[in-house]
Short mmCIF file of C-alpha atoms and ligand atoms in Angstrom, two decimals:
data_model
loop_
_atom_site.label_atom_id
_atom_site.label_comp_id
_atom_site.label_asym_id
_atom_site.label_seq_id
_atom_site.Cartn_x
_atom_site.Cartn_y
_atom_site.Cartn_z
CA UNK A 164 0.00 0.00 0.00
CA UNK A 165 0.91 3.55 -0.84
CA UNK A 166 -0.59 6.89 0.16
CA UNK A 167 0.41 9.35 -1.14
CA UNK A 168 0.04 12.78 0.95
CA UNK A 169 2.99 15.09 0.16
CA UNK A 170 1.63 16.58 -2.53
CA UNK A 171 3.04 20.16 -1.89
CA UNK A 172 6.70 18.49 -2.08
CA UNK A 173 5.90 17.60 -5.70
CA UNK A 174 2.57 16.29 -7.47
CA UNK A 175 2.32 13.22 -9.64
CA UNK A 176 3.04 14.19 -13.14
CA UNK A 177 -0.69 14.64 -14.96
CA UNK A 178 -0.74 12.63 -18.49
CA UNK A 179 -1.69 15.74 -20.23
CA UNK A 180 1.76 16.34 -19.35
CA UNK A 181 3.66 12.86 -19.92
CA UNK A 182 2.10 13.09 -23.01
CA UNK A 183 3.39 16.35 -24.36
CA UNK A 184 6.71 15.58 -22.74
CA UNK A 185 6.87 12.70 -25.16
CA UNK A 186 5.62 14.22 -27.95
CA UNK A 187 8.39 17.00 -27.58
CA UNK A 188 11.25 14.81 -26.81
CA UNK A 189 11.01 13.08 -30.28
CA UNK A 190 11.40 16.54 -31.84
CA UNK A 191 14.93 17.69 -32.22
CA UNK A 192 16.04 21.44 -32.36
CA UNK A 193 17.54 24.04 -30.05
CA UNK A 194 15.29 26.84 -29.99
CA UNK A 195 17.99 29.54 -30.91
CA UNK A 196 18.52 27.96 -34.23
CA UNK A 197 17.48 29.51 -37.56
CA UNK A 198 16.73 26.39 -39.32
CA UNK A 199 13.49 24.71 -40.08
CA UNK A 200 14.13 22.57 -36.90
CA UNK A 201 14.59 25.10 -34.71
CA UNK A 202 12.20 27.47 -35.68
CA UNK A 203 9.67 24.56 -35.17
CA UNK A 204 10.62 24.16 -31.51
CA UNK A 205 10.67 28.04 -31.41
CA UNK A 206 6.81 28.26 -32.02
CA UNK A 207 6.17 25.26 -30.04
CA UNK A 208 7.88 26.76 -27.10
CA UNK A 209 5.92 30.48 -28.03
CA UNK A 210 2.66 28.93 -28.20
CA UNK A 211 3.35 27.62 -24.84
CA UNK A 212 4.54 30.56 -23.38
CA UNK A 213 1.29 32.07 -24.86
CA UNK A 214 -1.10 29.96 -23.85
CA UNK A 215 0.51 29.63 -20.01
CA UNK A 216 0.61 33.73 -20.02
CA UNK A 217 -3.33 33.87 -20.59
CA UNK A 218 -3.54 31.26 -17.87
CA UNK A 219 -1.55 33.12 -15.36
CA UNK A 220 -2.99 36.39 -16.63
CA UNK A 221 0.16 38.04 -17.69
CA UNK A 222 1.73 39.16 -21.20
CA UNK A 223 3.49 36.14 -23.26
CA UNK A 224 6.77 38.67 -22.57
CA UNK A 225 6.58 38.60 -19.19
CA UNK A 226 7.06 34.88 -18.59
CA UNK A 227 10.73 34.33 -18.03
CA UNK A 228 11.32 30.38 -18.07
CA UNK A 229 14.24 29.11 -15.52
CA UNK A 230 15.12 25.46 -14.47
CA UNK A 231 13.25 25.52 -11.14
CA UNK A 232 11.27 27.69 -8.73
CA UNK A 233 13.96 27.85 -6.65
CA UNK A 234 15.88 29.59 -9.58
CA UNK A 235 12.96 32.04 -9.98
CA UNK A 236 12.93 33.01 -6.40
CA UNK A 237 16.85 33.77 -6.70
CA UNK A 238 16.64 35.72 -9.68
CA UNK A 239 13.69 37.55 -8.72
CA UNK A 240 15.67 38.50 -4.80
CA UNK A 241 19.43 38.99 -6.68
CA UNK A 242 18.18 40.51 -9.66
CA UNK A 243 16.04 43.49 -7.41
CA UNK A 244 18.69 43.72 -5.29
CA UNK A 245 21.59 44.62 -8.03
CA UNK A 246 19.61 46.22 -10.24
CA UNK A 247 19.09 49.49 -7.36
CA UNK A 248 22.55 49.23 -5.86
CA UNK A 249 21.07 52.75 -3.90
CA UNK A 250 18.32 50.39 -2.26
CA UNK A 251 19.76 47.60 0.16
CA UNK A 252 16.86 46.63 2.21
CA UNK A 253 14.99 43.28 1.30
CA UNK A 254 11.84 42.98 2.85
CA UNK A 255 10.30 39.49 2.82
CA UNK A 256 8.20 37.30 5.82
CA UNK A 257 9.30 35.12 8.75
CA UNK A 258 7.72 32.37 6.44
CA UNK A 259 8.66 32.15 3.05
CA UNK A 260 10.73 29.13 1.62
CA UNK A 261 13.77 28.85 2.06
CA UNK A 262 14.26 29.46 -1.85
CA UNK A 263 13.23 33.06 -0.92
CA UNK A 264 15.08 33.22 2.78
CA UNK A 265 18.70 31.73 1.88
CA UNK A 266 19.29 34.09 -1.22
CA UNK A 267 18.70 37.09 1.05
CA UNK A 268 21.16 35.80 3.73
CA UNK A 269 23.81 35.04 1.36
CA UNK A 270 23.15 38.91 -0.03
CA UNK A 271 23.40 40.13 3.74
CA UNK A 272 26.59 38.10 3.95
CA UNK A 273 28.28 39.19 0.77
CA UNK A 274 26.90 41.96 -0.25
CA UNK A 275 26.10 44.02 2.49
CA UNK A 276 21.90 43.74 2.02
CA UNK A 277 19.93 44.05 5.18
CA UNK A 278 17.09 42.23 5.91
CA UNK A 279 13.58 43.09 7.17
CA UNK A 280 11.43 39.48 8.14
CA UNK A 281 7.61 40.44 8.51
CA UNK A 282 6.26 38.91 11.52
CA UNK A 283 3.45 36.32 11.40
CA UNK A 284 0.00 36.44 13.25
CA UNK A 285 -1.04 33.66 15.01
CA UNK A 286 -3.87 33.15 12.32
CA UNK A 287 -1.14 32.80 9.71
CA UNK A 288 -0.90 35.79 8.24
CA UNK A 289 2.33 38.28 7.40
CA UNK A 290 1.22 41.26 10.03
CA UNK A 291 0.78 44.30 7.67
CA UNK A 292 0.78 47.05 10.11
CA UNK A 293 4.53 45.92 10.62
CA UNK A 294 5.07 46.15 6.91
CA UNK A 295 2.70 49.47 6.98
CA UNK A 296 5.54 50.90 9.51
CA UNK A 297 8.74 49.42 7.51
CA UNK A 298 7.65 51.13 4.33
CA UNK A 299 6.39 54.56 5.91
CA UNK A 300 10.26 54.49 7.66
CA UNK A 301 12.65 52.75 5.26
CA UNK A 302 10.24 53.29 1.31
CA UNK A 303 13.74 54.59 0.25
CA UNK A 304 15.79 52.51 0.62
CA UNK A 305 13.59 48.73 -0.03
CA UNK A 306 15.02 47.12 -3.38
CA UNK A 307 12.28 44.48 -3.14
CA UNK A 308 9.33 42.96 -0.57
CA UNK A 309 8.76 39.54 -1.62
CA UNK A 310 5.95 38.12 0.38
CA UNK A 311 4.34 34.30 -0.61
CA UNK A 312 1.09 33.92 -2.33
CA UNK A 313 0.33 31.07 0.22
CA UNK A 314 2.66 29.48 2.61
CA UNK A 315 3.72 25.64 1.92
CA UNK A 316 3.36 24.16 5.39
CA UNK A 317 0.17 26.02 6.33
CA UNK A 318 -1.90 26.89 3.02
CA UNK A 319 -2.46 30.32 4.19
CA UNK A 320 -3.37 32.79 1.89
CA UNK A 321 -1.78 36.06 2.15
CA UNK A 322 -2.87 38.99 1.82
CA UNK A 323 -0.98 40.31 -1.52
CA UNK A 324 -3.23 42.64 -3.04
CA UNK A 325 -3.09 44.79 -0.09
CA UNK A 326 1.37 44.44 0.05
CA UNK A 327 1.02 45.70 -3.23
CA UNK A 328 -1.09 49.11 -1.57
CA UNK A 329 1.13 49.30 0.87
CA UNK A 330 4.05 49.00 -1.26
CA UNK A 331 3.34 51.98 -3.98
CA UNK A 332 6.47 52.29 -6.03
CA UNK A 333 8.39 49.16 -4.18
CA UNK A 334 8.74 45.76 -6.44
CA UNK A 335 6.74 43.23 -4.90
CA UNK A 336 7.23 39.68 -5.91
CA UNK A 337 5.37 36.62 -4.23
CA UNK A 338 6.51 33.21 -4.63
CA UNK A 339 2.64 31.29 -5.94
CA UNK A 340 4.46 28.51 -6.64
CA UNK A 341 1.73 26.64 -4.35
CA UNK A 342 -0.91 28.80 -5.24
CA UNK A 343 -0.65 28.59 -8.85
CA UNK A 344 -3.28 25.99 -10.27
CA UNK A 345 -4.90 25.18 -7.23
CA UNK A 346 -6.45 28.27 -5.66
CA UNK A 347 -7.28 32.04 -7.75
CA UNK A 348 -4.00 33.23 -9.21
CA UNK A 349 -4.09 36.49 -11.54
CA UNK A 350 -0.86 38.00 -12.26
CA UNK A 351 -2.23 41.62 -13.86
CA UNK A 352 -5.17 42.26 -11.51
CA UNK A 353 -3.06 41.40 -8.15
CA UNK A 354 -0.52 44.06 -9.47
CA UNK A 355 2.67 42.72 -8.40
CA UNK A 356 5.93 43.56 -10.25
CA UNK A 357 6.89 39.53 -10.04
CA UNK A 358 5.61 36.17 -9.09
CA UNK A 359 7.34 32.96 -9.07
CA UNK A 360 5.31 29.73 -10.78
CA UNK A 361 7.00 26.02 -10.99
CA UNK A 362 5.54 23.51 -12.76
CA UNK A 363 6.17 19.94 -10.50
CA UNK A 364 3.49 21.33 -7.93
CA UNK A 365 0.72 21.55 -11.02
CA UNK A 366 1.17 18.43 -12.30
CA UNK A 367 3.71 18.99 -14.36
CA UNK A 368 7.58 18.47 -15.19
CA UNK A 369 10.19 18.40 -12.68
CA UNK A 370 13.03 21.18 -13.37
CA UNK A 371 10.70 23.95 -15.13
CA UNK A 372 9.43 26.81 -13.47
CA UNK A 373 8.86 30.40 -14.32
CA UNK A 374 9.73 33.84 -13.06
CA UNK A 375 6.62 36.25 -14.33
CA UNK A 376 8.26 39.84 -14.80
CA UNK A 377 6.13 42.88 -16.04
CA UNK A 378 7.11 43.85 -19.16
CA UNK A 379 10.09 46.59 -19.89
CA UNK A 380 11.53 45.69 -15.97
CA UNK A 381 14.96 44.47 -16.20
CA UNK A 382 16.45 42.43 -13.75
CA UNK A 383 20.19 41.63 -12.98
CA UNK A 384 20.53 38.14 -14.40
CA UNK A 385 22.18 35.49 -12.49
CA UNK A 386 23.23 33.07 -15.39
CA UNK A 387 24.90 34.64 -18.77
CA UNK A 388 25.18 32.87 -21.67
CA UNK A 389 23.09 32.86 -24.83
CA UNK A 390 21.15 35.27 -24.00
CA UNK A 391 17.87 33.99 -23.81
CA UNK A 392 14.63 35.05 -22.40
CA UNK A 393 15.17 38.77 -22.63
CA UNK A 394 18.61 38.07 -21.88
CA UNK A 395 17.23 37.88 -18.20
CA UNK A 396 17.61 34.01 -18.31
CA UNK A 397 20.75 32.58 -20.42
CA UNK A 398 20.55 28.91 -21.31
CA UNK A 399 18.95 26.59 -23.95
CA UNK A 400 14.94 26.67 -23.65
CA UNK A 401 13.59 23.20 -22.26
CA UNK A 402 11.12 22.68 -24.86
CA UNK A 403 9.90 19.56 -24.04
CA UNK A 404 9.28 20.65 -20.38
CA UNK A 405 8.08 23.90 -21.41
CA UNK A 406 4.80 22.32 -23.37
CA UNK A 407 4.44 20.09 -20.70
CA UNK A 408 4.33 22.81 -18.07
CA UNK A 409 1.95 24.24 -19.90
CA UNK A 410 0.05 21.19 -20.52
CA UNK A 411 -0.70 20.14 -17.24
CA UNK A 412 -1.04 23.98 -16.33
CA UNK A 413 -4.00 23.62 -18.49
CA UNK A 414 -5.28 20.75 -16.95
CA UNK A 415 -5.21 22.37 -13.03
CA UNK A 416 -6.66 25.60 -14.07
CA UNK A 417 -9.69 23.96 -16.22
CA UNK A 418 -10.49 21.76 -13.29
CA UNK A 419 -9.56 24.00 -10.67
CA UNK A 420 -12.68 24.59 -8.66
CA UNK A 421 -13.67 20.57 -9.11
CA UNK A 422 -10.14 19.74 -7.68
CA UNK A 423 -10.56 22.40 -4.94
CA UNK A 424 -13.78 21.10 -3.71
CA UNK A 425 -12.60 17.40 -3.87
CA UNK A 426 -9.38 18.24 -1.83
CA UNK A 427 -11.04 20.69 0.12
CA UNK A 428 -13.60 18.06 1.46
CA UNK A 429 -10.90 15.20 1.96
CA UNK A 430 -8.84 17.57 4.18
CA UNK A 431 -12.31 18.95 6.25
CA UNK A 432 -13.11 15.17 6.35
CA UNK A 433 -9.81 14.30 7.78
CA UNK A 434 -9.12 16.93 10.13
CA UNK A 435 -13.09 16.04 11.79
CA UNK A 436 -11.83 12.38 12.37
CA UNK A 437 -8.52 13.25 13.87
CA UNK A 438 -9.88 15.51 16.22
CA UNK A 439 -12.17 12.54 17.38
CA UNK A 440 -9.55 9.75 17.57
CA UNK A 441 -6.91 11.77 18.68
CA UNK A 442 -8.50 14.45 20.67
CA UNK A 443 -5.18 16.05 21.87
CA UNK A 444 -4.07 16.96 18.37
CA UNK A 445 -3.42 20.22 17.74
CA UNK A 446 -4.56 21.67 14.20
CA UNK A 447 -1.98 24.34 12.62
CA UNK A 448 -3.26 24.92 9.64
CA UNK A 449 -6.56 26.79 10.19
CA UNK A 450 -6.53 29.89 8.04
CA UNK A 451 -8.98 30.37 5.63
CA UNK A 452 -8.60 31.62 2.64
CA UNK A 453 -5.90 28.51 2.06
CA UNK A 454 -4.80 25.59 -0.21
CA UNK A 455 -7.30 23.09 -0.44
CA UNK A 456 -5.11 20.28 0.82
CA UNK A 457 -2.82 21.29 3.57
CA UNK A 458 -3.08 19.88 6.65
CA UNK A 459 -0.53 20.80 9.81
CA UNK A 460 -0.74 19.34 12.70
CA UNK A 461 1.01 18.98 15.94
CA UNK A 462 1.05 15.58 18.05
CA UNK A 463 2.45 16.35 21.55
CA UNK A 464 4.81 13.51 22.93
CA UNK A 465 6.34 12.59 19.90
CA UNK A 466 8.94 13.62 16.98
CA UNK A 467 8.29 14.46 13.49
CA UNK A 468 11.25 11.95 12.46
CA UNK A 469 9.88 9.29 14.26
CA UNK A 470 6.32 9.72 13.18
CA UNK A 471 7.29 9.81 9.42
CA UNK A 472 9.35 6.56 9.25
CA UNK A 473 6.75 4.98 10.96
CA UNK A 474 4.06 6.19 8.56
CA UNK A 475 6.48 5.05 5.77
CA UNK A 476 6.88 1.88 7.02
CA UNK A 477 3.13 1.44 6.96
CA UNK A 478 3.33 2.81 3.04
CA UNK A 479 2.25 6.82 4.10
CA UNK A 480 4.07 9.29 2.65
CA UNK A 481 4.11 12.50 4.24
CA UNK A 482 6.24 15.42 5.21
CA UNK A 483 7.33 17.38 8.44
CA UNK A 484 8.07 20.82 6.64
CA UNK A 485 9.08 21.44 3.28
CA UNK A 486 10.95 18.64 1.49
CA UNK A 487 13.47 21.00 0.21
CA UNK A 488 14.51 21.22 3.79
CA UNK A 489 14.25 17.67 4.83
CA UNK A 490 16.60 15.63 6.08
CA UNK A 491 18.38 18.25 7.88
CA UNK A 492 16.74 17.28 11.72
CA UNK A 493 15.31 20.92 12.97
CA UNK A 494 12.23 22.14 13.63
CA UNK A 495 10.06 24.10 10.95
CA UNK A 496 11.12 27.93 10.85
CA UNK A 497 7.37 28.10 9.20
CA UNK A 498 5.74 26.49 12.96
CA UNK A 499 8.04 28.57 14.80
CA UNK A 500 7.36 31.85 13.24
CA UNK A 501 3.30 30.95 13.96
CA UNK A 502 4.99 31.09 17.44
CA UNK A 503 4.94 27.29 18.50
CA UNK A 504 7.85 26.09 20.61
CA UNK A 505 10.24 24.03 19.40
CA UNK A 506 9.12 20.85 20.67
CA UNK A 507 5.60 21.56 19.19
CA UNK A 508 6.87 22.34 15.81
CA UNK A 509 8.79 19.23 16.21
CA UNK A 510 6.04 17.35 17.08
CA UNK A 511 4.28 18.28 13.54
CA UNK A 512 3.59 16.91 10.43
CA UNK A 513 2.25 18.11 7.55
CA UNK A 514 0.22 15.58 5.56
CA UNK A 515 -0.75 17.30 2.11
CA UNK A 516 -3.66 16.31 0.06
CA UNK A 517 -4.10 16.10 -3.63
CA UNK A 518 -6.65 15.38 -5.93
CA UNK A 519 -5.16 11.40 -6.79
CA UNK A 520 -6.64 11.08 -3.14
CA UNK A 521 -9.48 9.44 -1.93
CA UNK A 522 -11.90 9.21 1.05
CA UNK A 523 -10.87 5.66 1.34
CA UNK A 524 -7.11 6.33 1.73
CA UNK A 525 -7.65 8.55 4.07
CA UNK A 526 -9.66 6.57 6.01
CA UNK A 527 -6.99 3.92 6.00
CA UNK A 528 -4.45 6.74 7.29
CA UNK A 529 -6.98 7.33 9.88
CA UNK A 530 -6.87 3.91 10.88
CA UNK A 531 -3.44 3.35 11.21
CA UNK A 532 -2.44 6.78 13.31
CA UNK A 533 -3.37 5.96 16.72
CA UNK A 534 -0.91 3.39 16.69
CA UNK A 535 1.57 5.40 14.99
CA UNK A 536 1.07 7.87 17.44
CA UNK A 537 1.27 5.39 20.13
CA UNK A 538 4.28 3.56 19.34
CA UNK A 539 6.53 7.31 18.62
CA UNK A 540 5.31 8.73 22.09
CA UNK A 541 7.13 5.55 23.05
CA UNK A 542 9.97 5.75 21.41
CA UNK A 543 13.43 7.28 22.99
CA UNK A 544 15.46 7.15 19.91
CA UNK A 545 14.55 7.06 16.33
CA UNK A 546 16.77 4.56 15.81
CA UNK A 547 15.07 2.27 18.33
CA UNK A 548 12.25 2.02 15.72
CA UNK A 549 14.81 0.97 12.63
C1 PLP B 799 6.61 28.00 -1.62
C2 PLP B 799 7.68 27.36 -2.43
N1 PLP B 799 8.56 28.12 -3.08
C3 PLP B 799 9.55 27.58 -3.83
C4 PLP B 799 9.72 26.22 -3.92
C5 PLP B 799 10.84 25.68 -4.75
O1 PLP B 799 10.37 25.29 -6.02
P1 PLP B 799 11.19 24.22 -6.88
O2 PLP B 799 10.99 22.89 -6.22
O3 PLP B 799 10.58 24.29 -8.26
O4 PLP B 799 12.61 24.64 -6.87
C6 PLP B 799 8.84 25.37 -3.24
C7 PLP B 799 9.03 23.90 -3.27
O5 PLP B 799 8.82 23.22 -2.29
C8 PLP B 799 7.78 25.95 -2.48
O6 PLP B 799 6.91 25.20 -1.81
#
């Protein structure tokens, strides 16, 4: 058996996607090139770009392709930052990724950058009278606030449109890389300068994302080269991933309030249960507006490492913060900044739902966690349950 519930580390690929994946990979042709080859991928990878830009609601020249989200979130934090070398100030939240916090820190390292974290309500929200008071003191001198669409561990929605008030003449970028697809994303009407999309959490590709940029901005590249994608993004255009991306882009946004309800009432329908057979959980993840299928949770006595292997072993696959960051034993910066102790947020798990997912698996989880539970709260070492 295998449940699948980490769906906000990566989704299954879609087959609208395998299928345009494969379809592209028999095609040969860089891109770049001026012969009949080429210029065939060329409009496969503009009609792409087109179609993904009206589904995104942005420009087809304001979708910057890069190789991941991560990448996106880099250029979109180094290329504000060098582009105003007057403006050193990078203003982002206590919660973002770490694709969005370890750029800045390198910049405050080398580069002399200061950073400004936006603290986080206990409803899970970025506090905007503490941004309200950072801009009215510091306007001057911010390169860049990038605040996330919705966080990863906790689904919440943030509050962008109102950043983007606040802001006035600041760029503001938000990472939607887990918004995009799953919950109301419009680049043009939410008004930021820059958003960061990636296409593994849509059902897509692994290794494509994009970095939307509003058009006639230019940003301080990080990779040089061919000069590719308004010389912003240097390297030869993934074409098969591209249409894929796009593909299964498609896919989520046509079905997009269908998928919501579906994942929305599997994670409603879980949470009831727990609270029932495990009465001392605590629920994290309570905001609303948020993802459809995130669901934090905190069970006191035991440790997230010891809770997933034991899942694992019984074929559950789930997270205890983001993936990017697991394997490296500490406790969610995401719990903490909600303000949980330490041994709270390392008594959490974060179980995320997708539509593949069904009522029955998760009353199979359901089944299984008291005993789960049970035998980590009993555990001294991890290794004692090897
Ligand atoms: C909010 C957020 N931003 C950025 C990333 C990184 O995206 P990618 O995996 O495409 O590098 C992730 C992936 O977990 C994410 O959840």
């Amino acid at each position: 058996m295998t449940i699948y519930l980490d769906h906000a580390a990566t989704a299954p690929i879609n087959g609208a996607a395998i299928e345009a994946l494969n379809a592209q990979m028999r095609k040969v042709g860089n891109a770049s090139s001026l012969h009949n080859p080429g210029r065939s991928i060329r409009k496969d990878v503009e009609d792409a770009r087109h179609a993904l830009s009206e589904l995104v609601g942005a420009a087809p020249s304001e979708i910057i392709f890069t190789g991941s989200g991560t990448e996106a979130n880099n250029l979109a934090i180094k290329g504000f930052f060098w582009q105003s070398p007057e403006r050193n100030v990078i203003v982002t939240s206590a919660f973002e990724h770490h694709a969005i916090l370890d750029p800045i820190e390198w910049l405050v390292e080398h580069e002399s950058a200061e950073q400004i974290l936006i603290p986080i309500t206990r409803a899970g929200l970025i506090d905007l009278d503490f941004l309200k008071a950072v801009v009215a003191s510091r306007a001057a001198e911010i390169a860049v606030i990038s605040i996330m669409h919705s966080n990863n561990e906790l689904g919440a929605i943030q509050p962008i449109a109102e950043v983007v008030n606040i802001a006035r003449e600041i760029p503001v970028h938000t990472d939607a890389v887990q918004s995009f697809g799953k919950v109301e994303f419009n680049f043009d009407s939410l008004g930021v300068t820059a958003a960061t999309i990636s296409a593994h959490k849509v059902g897509g590709p692994l290794g494509v994302a994009a970095l939307i940029l509003k058009r006639g901005l230019d940003l301080t590249p990080i990779l040089h080269g061919g000069g590719q994608e308004r010389e912003i993004r240097s390297g030869t255009l993934n074409a098969p991933a591209i249409v894929a991306f796009t593909a299964a882009a498609q896919d989520a946004i046509a079905n997009r309030e269908e998928n919501f309800r579906k994942v929305r009432h599997l994670r409603d329908y879980f949470i009831s249960r727990l609270q029932v057979i495990l009465p001392d959980v605590r629920i994290n993840s309570i905001s609303d507006p948020a993802l459809p299928g995130i669901l934090n949770a905190t069970f006191p006595g035991t440790e997230s490492d010891a809770l997933l292997l034991l899942l694992d072993t019984e074929g559950i696959s789930a997270s205890a913060g983001s993936a990017c960051s697991a394997g490296v034993p500490r406790p969610s910066h995401v719990l903490m900044a909600l303000g949980l102790s330490e041994s709270d947020a390392d008594a959490s798990l974060r179980l995320s739902i997708g539509t593949t997912n069904t009522e029955k698996e998760i009353d199979q989880v359901l089944a299984i966690l008291p005993s789960v539970v049970e035998r980590a709260r009993n555990a001294f070492v991890v290794s004692e349950l090897i």
